[in-house]
């Protein structure tokens, strides 16, 4: 008789048989947010984290992305490097994580889902700081 508790080797580690819902992904994003280095925390305090299934057609068109699975996250706001000291008001900066594309990448790569959510979140927060991709890789290594 086979062991029903062991997973086939081609499934991602941590897979429980169902896809994590938006609340589970949000909890992972919040946990990742808390791992940010203390020096950055005052500057990201007001950043809103949202979970959506996919980016809408308008966002995909604006970013010239053809397939909704190709966008795992989006930063919306004005990077800190483009703000003036006297600036106030406006909508809060927002990082949206797209659940289905993240889950597709999780399945395709076999990465731990918590790591993938953290990776996407940190990349998008990097845009809040006006960081280059190299800067974001360094930030990720620190977190």
N, CA and C atoms as an extended XYZ file, in Angstrom:
429
Properties=species:S:1:pos:R:3:atomname:S:1:resname:S:1:resid:I:1 pbc="F F F"
N         0.847       -1.177        0.000 N   UNK     1
C         0.000        0.000        0.000 CA  UNK     1
C         0.891        1.237        0.000 C   UNK     1
N         0.540        2.258       -0.806 N   UNK     2
C         1.375        3.452       -0.905 CA  UNK     2
C         1.068        4.415        0.237 C   UNK     2
N         2.043        5.254        0.512 N   UNK     3
C         1.905        6.262        1.564 CA  UNK     3
C         1.130        7.448        0.995 C   UNK     3
N        -0.093        7.673        1.436 N   UNK     4
C        -0.937        8.743        0.906 CA  UNK     4
C        -0.502       10.125        1.388 C   UNK     4
N         0.334       10.192        2.403 N   UNK     5
C         0.733       11.489        2.933 CA  UNK     5
C         1.916       12.080        2.190 C   UNK     5
N         2.651       11.292        1.432 N   UNK     6
C         3.794       11.852        0.716 CA  UNK     6
C         3.335       12.433       -0.614 C   UNK     6
N         3.934       13.559       -1.002 N   UNK     7
C         3.575       14.233       -2.241 CA  UNK     7
C         4.450       13.732       -3.381 C   UNK     7
N         3.894       13.693       -4.583 N   UNK     8
C         4.741       13.365       -5.728 CA  UNK     8
C         5.894       14.370       -5.831 C   UNK     8
N         7.050       13.971       -6.327 N   UNK     9
C         8.216       14.849       -6.344 CA  UNK     9
C         8.070       16.075       -7.235 C   UNK     9
N         7.108       16.109       -8.155 N   UNK    10
C         6.968       17.247       -9.054 CA  UNK    10
C         6.080       18.362       -8.508 C   UNK    10
N         5.529       18.199       -7.311 N   UNK    11
C         4.706       19.240       -6.706 CA  UNK    11
C         5.551       20.128       -5.798 C   UNK    11
N         5.200       21.424       -5.732 N   UNK    12
C         5.983       22.338       -4.890 CA  UNK    12
C         5.926       21.960       -3.415 C   UNK    12
N         7.014       22.211       -2.715 N   UNK    13
C         7.050       21.988       -1.270 CA  UNK    13
C         5.990       22.872       -0.618 C   UNK    13
N         5.325       22.364        0.366 N   UNK    14
C         4.308       23.146        1.060 CA  UNK    14
C         2.926       23.051        0.440 C   UNK    14
N         2.793       22.346       -0.680 N   UNK    15
C         1.502       22.228       -1.343 CA  UNK    15
C         0.586       21.377       -0.488 C   UNK    15
N        -0.637       21.842       -0.271 N   UNK    16
C        -1.572       21.137        0.602 CA  UNK    16
C        -2.755       20.555       -0.156 C   UNK    16
N        -2.771       20.693       -1.467 N   UNK    17
C        -3.862       20.153       -2.253 CA  UNK    17
C        -4.808       21.210       -2.771 C   UNK    17
N        -4.754       22.394       -2.219 N   UNK    18
C        -5.575       23.498       -2.704 CA  UNK    18
C        -4.702       24.737       -2.823 C   UNK    18
N        -5.095       25.626       -3.711 N   UNK    19
C        -4.358       26.883       -3.879 CA  UNK    19
C        -4.679       27.811       -2.714 C   UNK    19
N        -3.670       28.464       -2.164 N   UNK    20
C        -3.930       29.437       -1.097 CA  UNK    20
C        -4.859       30.538       -1.609 C   UNK    20
N        -5.800       30.932       -0.775 N   UNK    21
C        -6.716       32.000       -1.177 CA  UNK    21
C        -6.059       33.366       -0.952 C   UNK    21
N        -6.795       34.415       -1.270 N   UNK    22
C        -6.272       35.778       -1.147 CA  UNK    22
C        -5.876       36.100        0.288 C   UNK    22
N        -6.639       35.625        1.269 N   UNK    23
C        -6.305       35.891        2.678 CA  UNK    23
C        -4.979       35.245        3.069 C   UNK    23
N        -4.737       34.030        2.587 N   UNK    24
C        -3.475       33.347        2.888 CA  UNK    24
C        -2.302       34.079        2.243 C   UNK    24
N        -2.482       34.532        0.998 N   UNK    25
C        -1.420       35.269        0.328 CA  UNK    25
C        -1.163       36.602        1.037 C   UNK    25
N        -2.237       37.257        1.489 N   UNK    26
C        -2.094       38.513        2.216 CA  UNK    26
C        -1.311       38.298        3.509 C   UNK    26
N        -1.591       37.229        4.212 N   UNK    27
C        -0.865       36.923        5.455 CA  UNK    27
C         0.619       36.706        5.165 C   UNK    27
N         0.926       36.027        4.064 N   UNK    28
C         2.332       35.835        3.680 CA  UNK    28
C         2.989       37.175        3.352 C   UNK    28
N         2.257       38.047        2.659 N   UNK    29
C         2.790       39.366        2.307 CA  UNK    29
C         3.025       40.206        3.561 C   UNK    29
N         2.089       40.173        4.495 N   UNK    30
C         2.266       40.916        5.754 CA  UNK    30
C         3.485       40.415        6.522 C   UNK    30
N         3.662       39.097        6.568 N   UNK    31
C         4.828       38.523        7.260 CA  UNK    31
C         6.115       38.969        6.573 C   UNK    31
N         6.113       38.985        5.247 N   UNK    32
C         7.292       39.434        4.503 CA  UNK    32
C         7.558       40.914        4.744 C   UNK    32
N         6.498       41.707        4.813 N   UNK    33
C         6.604       43.147        5.063 CA  UNK    33
C         7.308       43.406        6.393 C   UNK    33
N         7.014       42.569        7.376 N   UNK    34
C         7.619       42.719        8.699 CA  UNK    34
C         9.112       42.378        8.710 C   UNK    34
N         9.593       41.648        7.713 N   UNK    35
C        11.018       41.291        7.663 CA  UNK    35
C        11.881       42.380        7.050 C   UNK    35
N        11.271       43.465        6.620 N   UNK    36
C        12.051       44.550        6.016 CA  UNK    36
C        12.999       45.133        7.076 C   UNK    36
N        14.192       45.524        6.655 N   UNK    37
C        15.132       46.119        7.606 CA  UNK    37
C        14.532       47.358        8.286 C   UNK    37
N        14.840       47.531        9.566 N   UNK    38
C        14.278       48.635       10.353 CA  UNK    38
C        14.506       50.002        9.713 C   UNK    38
N        15.619       50.185        9.026 N   UNK    39
C        15.929       51.480        8.424 CA  UNK    39
C        14.888       51.871        7.365 C   UNK    39
N        14.221       50.891        6.762 N   UNK    40
C        13.238       51.179        5.727 CA  UNK    40
C        11.818       51.324        6.266 C   UNK    40
N        11.543       50.778        7.436 N   UNK    41
C        10.171       50.708        7.944 CA  UNK    41
C         9.462       52.058        8.052 C   UNK    41
N        10.119       53.137        8.513 N   UNK    42
C         9.393       54.415        8.568 CA  UNK    42
C         8.939       54.903        7.190 C   UNK    42
N         9.648       54.515        6.151 N   UNK    43
C         9.359       54.999        4.808 CA  UNK    43
C         8.318       54.151        4.079 C   UNK    43
N         7.990       52.992        4.615 N   UNK    44
C         6.995       52.128        3.980 CA  UNK    44
C         5.753       51.963        4.843 C   UNK    44
N         5.713       52.700        5.947 N   UNK    45
C         4.622       52.561        6.911 CA  UNK    45
C         3.245       52.723        6.272 C   UNK    45
N         3.087       53.642        5.358 N   UNK    46
C         1.773       53.900        4.767 CA  UNK    46
C         1.481       53.135        3.490 C   UNK    46
N         2.405       52.289        3.055 N   UNK    47
C         2.185       51.540        1.818 CA  UNK    47
C         1.109       50.480        2.056 C   UNK    47
N         0.122       50.462        1.188 N   UNK    48
C        -0.991       49.527        1.289 CA  UNK    48
C        -0.654       48.281        0.472 C   UNK    48
N        -0.944       47.118        1.024 N   UNK    49
C        -0.759       45.860        0.312 CA  UNK    49
C        -2.138       45.340       -0.079 C   UNK    49
N        -2.283       44.975       -1.349 N   UNK    50
C        -3.550       44.428       -1.835 CA  UNK    50
C        -3.274       43.132       -2.593 C   UNK    50
N        -4.251       42.256       -2.571 N   UNK    51
C        -4.179       41.002       -3.319 CA  UNK    51
C        -5.339       40.989       -4.301 C   UNK    51
N        -5.026       40.770       -5.565 N   UNK    52
C        -6.050       40.619       -6.594 CA  UNK    52
C        -5.745       39.358       -7.383 C   UNK    52
N        -6.750       38.843       -8.068 N   UNK    53
C        -6.562       37.616       -8.842 CA  UNK    53
C        -5.621       37.848      -10.021 C   UNK    53
N        -5.898       38.868      -10.833 N   UNK    54
C        -5.109       39.238      -12.013 CA  UNK    54
C        -5.114       40.752      -12.141 C   UNK    54
N        -4.155       41.280      -12.899 N   UNK    55
C        -4.210       42.687      -13.292 CA  UNK    55
C        -5.322       42.833      -14.321 C   UNK    55
N        -5.993       43.987      -14.314 N   UNK    56
C        -7.059       44.188      -15.294 CA  UNK    56
C        -6.464       44.554      -16.658 C   UNK    56
N        -7.311       44.533      -17.665 N   UNK    57
C        -6.869       44.776      -19.042 CA  UNK    57
C        -6.230       46.147      -19.212 C   UNK    57
N        -6.733       47.141      -18.499 N   UNK    58
C        -6.201       48.503      -18.595 CA  UNK    58
C        -4.743       48.558      -18.097 C   UNK    58
N        -4.474       47.922      -16.972 N   UNK    59
C        -3.114       47.889      -16.430 CA  UNK    59
C        -2.186       47.125      -17.367 C   UNK    59
N        -2.636       45.975      -17.837 N   UNK    60
C        -1.812       45.183      -18.754 CA  UNK    60
C        -1.490       45.972      -20.017 C   UNK    60
N        -2.472       46.676      -20.563 N   UNK    61
C        -2.248       47.473      -21.768 CA  UNK    61
C        -1.272       48.616      -21.497 C   UNK    61
N        -1.436       49.288      -20.353 N   UNK    62
C        -0.543       50.410      -20.016 CA  UNK    62
C         0.903       49.954      -19.861 C   UNK    62
N         1.096       48.731      -19.382 N   UNK    63
C         2.445       48.190      -19.184 CA  UNK    63
C         2.937       47.388      -20.396 C   UNK    63
N         2.094       47.322      -21.431 N   UNK    64
C         2.402       46.573      -22.648 CA  UNK    64
C         2.712       45.106      -22.345 C   UNK    64
N         1.890       44.535      -21.472 N   UNK    65
C         2.004       43.124      -21.109 CA  UNK    65
C         0.847       42.394      -21.781 C   UNK    65
N         1.177       41.373      -22.543 N   UNK    66
C         0.161       40.681      -23.330 CA  UNK    66
C        -0.645       39.647      -22.543 C   UNK    66
N         0.002       38.956      -21.620 N   UNK    67
C        -0.695       37.873      -20.922 CA  UNK    67
C        -0.789       38.181      -19.428 C   UNK    67
N        -1.961       38.018      -18.826 N   UNK    68
C        -2.118       38.353      -17.404 CA  UNK    68
C        -1.239       37.535      -16.471 C   UNK    68
N        -0.760       36.371      -16.890 N   UNK    69
C         0.137       35.571      -16.043 CA  UNK    69
C         1.533       36.175      -15.952 C   UNK    69
N         1.838       37.155      -16.806 N   UNK    70
C         3.176       37.745      -16.837 CA  UNK    70
C         3.378       38.872      -15.827 C   UNK    70
N         2.354       39.231      -15.084 N   UNK    71
C         2.480       40.300      -14.082 CA  UNK    71
C         2.107       39.750      -12.712 C   UNK    71
N         3.119       39.624      -11.838 N   UNK    72
C         2.889       39.082      -10.501 CA  UNK    72
C         2.668       40.168       -9.456 C   UNK    72
N         3.121       41.391       -9.735 N   UNK    73
C         2.960       42.460       -8.769 CA  UNK    73
C         3.054       43.817       -9.430 C   UNK    73
N         2.537       44.837       -8.746 N   UNK    74
C         2.532       46.191       -9.287 CA  UNK    74
C         2.639       47.200       -8.153 C   UNK    74
N         3.525       48.178       -8.338 N   UNK    75
C         3.608       49.317       -7.420 CA  UNK    75
C         2.868       50.473       -8.067 C   UNK    75
N         1.964       51.081       -7.319 N   UNK    76
C         1.270       52.272       -7.782 CA  UNK    76
C         1.499       53.370       -6.760 C   UNK    76
N         2.058       54.452       -7.208 N   UNK    77
C         2.341       55.569       -6.335 CA  UNK    77
C         3.437       56.418       -6.927 C   UNK    77
N         3.924       57.288       -6.113 N   UNK    78
C         5.016       58.165       -6.539 CA  UNK    78
C         6.254       57.783       -5.737 C   UNK    78
N         7.325       57.320       -6.424 N   UNK    79
C         8.530       56.925       -5.696 CA  UNK    79
C         9.051       58.060       -4.812 C   UNK    79
N         9.654       57.694       -3.704 N   UNK    80
C        10.187       58.690       -2.768 CA  UNK    80
C        11.197       59.613       -3.428 C   UNK    80
N        11.914       59.103       -4.423 N   UNK    81
C        12.932       59.912       -5.114 CA  UNK    81
C        12.321       60.998       -5.979 C   UNK    81
N        11.010       60.963       -6.202 N   UNK    82
C        10.346       61.962       -7.041 CA  UNK    82
C         9.456       62.907       -6.234 C   UNK    82
N         9.550       62.849       -4.923 N   UNK    83
C         8.696       63.679       -4.072 CA  UNK    83
C         9.465       64.873       -3.549 C   UNK    83
N         8.700       65.930       -3.237 N   UNK    84
C         9.316       67.086       -2.599 CA  UNK    84
C         8.988       67.059       -1.113 C   UNK    84
N         9.744       67.802       -0.344 N   UNK    85
C         9.591       67.804        1.115 CA  UNK    85
C         8.220       68.309        1.538 C   UNK    85
N         7.696       69.309        0.869 N   UNK    86
C         6.425       69.912        1.257 CA  UNK    86
C         5.199       69.199        0.724 C   UNK    86
N         5.381       68.123        0.024 N   UNK    87
C         4.263       67.403       -0.584 CA  UNK    87
C         3.409       66.717        0.477 C   UNK    87
N         2.091       66.811        0.310 N   UNK    88
C         1.197       66.100        1.213 CA  UNK    88
C        -0.081       65.750        0.462 C   UNK    88
N        -0.904       64.932        1.089 N   UNK    89
C        -2.170       64.541        0.481 CA  UNK    89
C        -1.985       63.464       -0.568 C   UNK    89
N        -3.063       63.177       -1.247 N   UNK    90
C        -3.015       62.160       -2.288 CA  UNK    90
C        -3.322       60.778       -1.746 C   UNK    90
N        -3.435       59.862       -2.665 N   UNK    91
C        -3.720       58.470       -2.313 CA  UNK    91
C        -2.465       57.799       -1.766 C   UNK    91
N        -2.628       56.821       -0.878 N   UNK    92
C        -1.443       56.116       -0.367 CA  UNK    92
C        -0.818       55.255       -1.473 C   UNK    92
N         0.478       55.043       -1.351 N   UNK    93
C         1.155       54.139       -2.272 CA  UNK    93
C         0.597       52.745       -2.050 C   UNK    93
N         0.600       51.967       -3.128 N   UNK    94
C        -0.045       50.653       -3.066 CA  UNK    94
C         0.806       49.629       -3.805 C   UNK    94
N         0.945       48.467       -3.193 N   UNK    95
C         1.568       47.319       -3.836 CA  UNK    95
C         0.485       46.264       -3.978 C   UNK    95
N         0.249       45.863       -5.224 N   UNK    96
C        -0.733       44.820       -5.485 CA  UNK    96
C         0.004       43.554       -5.907 C   UNK    96
N        -0.339       42.464       -5.262 N   UNK    97
C         0.188       41.157       -5.638 CA  UNK    97
C        -0.933       40.411       -6.349 C   UNK    97
N        -0.602       39.827       -7.499 N   UNK    98
C        -1.594       39.132       -8.303 CA  UNK    98
C        -1.508       37.636       -8.029 C   UNK    98
N        -2.538       37.130       -7.375 N   UNK    99
C        -2.558       35.774       -6.844 CA  UNK    99
C        -2.352       34.686       -7.899 C   UNK    99
N        -3.123       34.703       -8.948 N   UNK   100
C        -3.028       33.622       -9.939 CA  UNK   100
C        -1.655       33.587      -10.604 C   UNK   100
N        -1.106       34.716      -11.090 N   UNK   101
C         0.239       34.652      -11.674 CA  UNK   101
C         1.312       34.193      -10.678 C   UNK   101
N         1.170       34.570       -9.413 N   UNK   102
C         2.125       34.108       -8.400 CA  UNK   102
C         1.999       32.601       -8.226 C   UNK   102
N         0.769       32.097       -8.186 N   UNK   103
C         0.571       30.656       -8.033 CA  UNK   103
C         1.097       29.894       -9.253 C   UNK   103
N         0.912       30.452      -10.439 N   UNK   104
C         1.439       29.815      -11.654 CA  UNK   104
C         2.964       29.744      -11.585 C   UNK   104
N         3.594       30.865      -11.178 N   UNK   105
C         5.055       30.864      -11.054 CA  UNK   105
C         5.509       29.871       -9.986 C   UNK   105
N         4.774       29.790       -8.896 N   UNK   106
C         5.076       28.841       -7.818 CA  UNK   106
C         5.076       27.414       -8.351 C   UNK   106
N         4.061       27.080       -9.118 N   UNK   107
C         3.965       25.733       -9.675 CA  UNK   107
C         5.079       25.484      -10.686 C   UNK   107
N         5.335       26.480      -11.542 N   UNK   108
C         6.338       26.309      -12.599 CA  UNK   108
C         7.762       26.227      -12.064 C   UNK   108
N         8.056       26.980      -10.998 N   UNK   109
C         9.434       27.034      -10.499 CA  UNK   109
C         9.702       26.081       -9.348 C   UNK   109
N         8.649       25.733       -8.592 N   UNK   110
C         8.849       24.892       -7.422 CA  UNK   110
C         9.434       25.639       -6.230 C   UNK   110
N         9.547       26.971       -6.330 N   UNK   111
C        10.028       27.780       -5.195 CA  UNK   111
C         9.026       27.680       -4.056 C   UNK   111
N         9.484       27.942       -2.839 N   UNK   112
C         8.560       28.018       -1.705 CA  UNK   112
C         7.648       29.222       -1.933 C   UNK   112
N         6.376       29.043       -1.714 N   UNK   113
C         5.419       30.109       -1.972 CA  UNK   113
C         5.702       31.342       -1.114 C   UNK   113
N         6.062       31.145        0.141 N   UNK   114
C         6.368       32.276        1.014 CA  UNK   114
C         7.547       33.084        0.469 C   UNK   114
N         8.547       32.396       -0.086 N   UNK   115
C         9.704       33.085       -0.660 CA  UNK   115
C         9.285       33.876       -1.889 C   UNK   115
N         8.454       33.292       -2.723 N   UNK   116
C         8.018       33.950       -3.951 CA  UNK   116
C         7.190       35.197       -3.637 C   UNK   116
N         6.277       35.100       -2.688 N   UNK   117
C         5.482       36.261       -2.282 CA  UNK   117
C         6.403       37.357       -1.758 C   UNK   117
N         7.362       36.988       -0.928 N   UNK   118
C         8.335       37.947       -0.383 CA  UNK   118
C         9.137       38.599       -1.500 C   UNK   118
N         9.578       37.799       -2.450 N   UNK   119
C        10.367       38.300       -3.582 CA  UNK   119
C         9.584       39.345       -4.387 C   UNK   119
N         8.332       39.042       -4.710 N   UNK   120
C         7.511       39.979       -5.482 CA  UNK   120
C         7.251       41.244       -4.671 C   UNK   120
N         6.927       41.089       -3.390 N   UNK   121
C         6.656       42.238       -2.528 CA  UNK   121
C         7.869       43.153       -2.433 C   UNK   121
N         9.025       42.590       -2.182 N   UNK   122
C        10.244       43.399       -2.048 CA  UNK   122
C        10.569       44.104       -3.357 C   UNK   122
N        10.382       43.421       -4.467 N   UNK   123
C        10.629       44.050       -5.762 CA  UNK   123
C         9.730       45.274       -5.939 C   UNK   123
N         8.466       45.137       -5.617 N   UNK   124
C         7.529       46.253       -5.784 CA  UNK   124
C         7.811       47.377       -4.782 C   UNK   124
N         8.181       47.040       -3.565 N   UNK   125
C         8.549       48.080       -2.592 CA  UNK   125
C         9.805       48.810       -3.063 C   UNK   125
N        10.672       48.103       -3.733 N   UNK   126
C        11.857       48.744       -4.312 CA  UNK   126
C        11.483       49.882       -5.240 C   UNK   126
N        10.409       49.732       -5.993 N   UNK   127
C         9.951       50.816       -6.868 CA  UNK   127
C         9.511       52.023       -6.046 C   UNK   127
N         8.957       51.790       -4.861 N   UNK   128
C         8.562       52.875       -3.953 CA  UNK   128
C         9.775       53.734       -3.594 C   UNK   128
N        10.915       53.086       -3.448 N   UNK   129
C        12.147       53.802       -3.112 CA  UNK   129
C        12.877       54.323       -4.349 C   UNK   129
N        12.388       54.003       -5.536 N   UNK   130
C        13.055       54.424       -6.760 CA  UNK   130
C        14.290       53.594       -7.052 C   UNK   130
N        14.362       52.372       -6.509 N   UNK   131
C        15.538       51.511       -6.659 CA  UNK   131
C        15.618       50.882       -8.043 C   UNK   131
N        16.846       50.643       -8.464 N   UNK   132
C        17.100       49.866       -9.678 CA  UNK   132
C        16.934       48.389       -9.344 C   UNK   132
N        16.956       47.537      -10.357 N   UNK   133
C        16.863       46.096      -10.106 CA  UNK   133
C        18.021       45.617       -9.237 C   UNK   133
N        19.251       46.140       -9.456 N   UNK   134
C        20.401       45.747       -8.639 CA  UNK   134
C        20.192       46.157       -7.185 C   UNK   134
N        19.656       47.352       -6.970 N   UNK   135
C        19.362       47.812       -5.608 CA  UNK   135
C        18.346       46.881       -4.934 C   UNK   135
N        17.362       46.453       -5.718 N   UNK   136
C        16.317       45.594       -5.154 CA  UNK   136
C        16.873       44.221       -4.759 C   UNK   136
N        17.805       43.714       -5.551 N   UNK   137
C        18.424       42.427       -5.185 CA  UNK   137
C        19.193       42.565       -3.874 C   UNK   137
N        19.861       43.697       -3.673 N   UNK   138
C        20.593       43.923       -2.424 CA  UNK   138
C        19.623       44.040       -1.253 C   UNK   138
N        18.505       44.734       -1.451 N   UNK   139
C        17.487       44.867       -0.412 CA  UNK   139
C        16.923       43.499       -0.032 C   UNK   139
N        16.659       42.690       -1.027 N   UNK   140
C        16.116       41.370       -0.770 CA  UNK   140
C        17.091       40.537        0.063 C   UNK   140
N        18.370       40.682       -0.226 N   UNK   141
C        19.386       39.935        0.524 CA  UNK   141
C        19.434       40.392        1.991 C   UNK   141
N        19.128       41.671        2.233 N   UNK   142
C        19.150       42.208        3.598 CA  UNK   142
C        17.923       41.774        4.399 C   UNK   142
N        16.785       41.585        3.727 N   UNK   143
C        15.525       41.323        4.431 CA  UNK   143
C        15.449       39.888        4.932 C   UNK   143
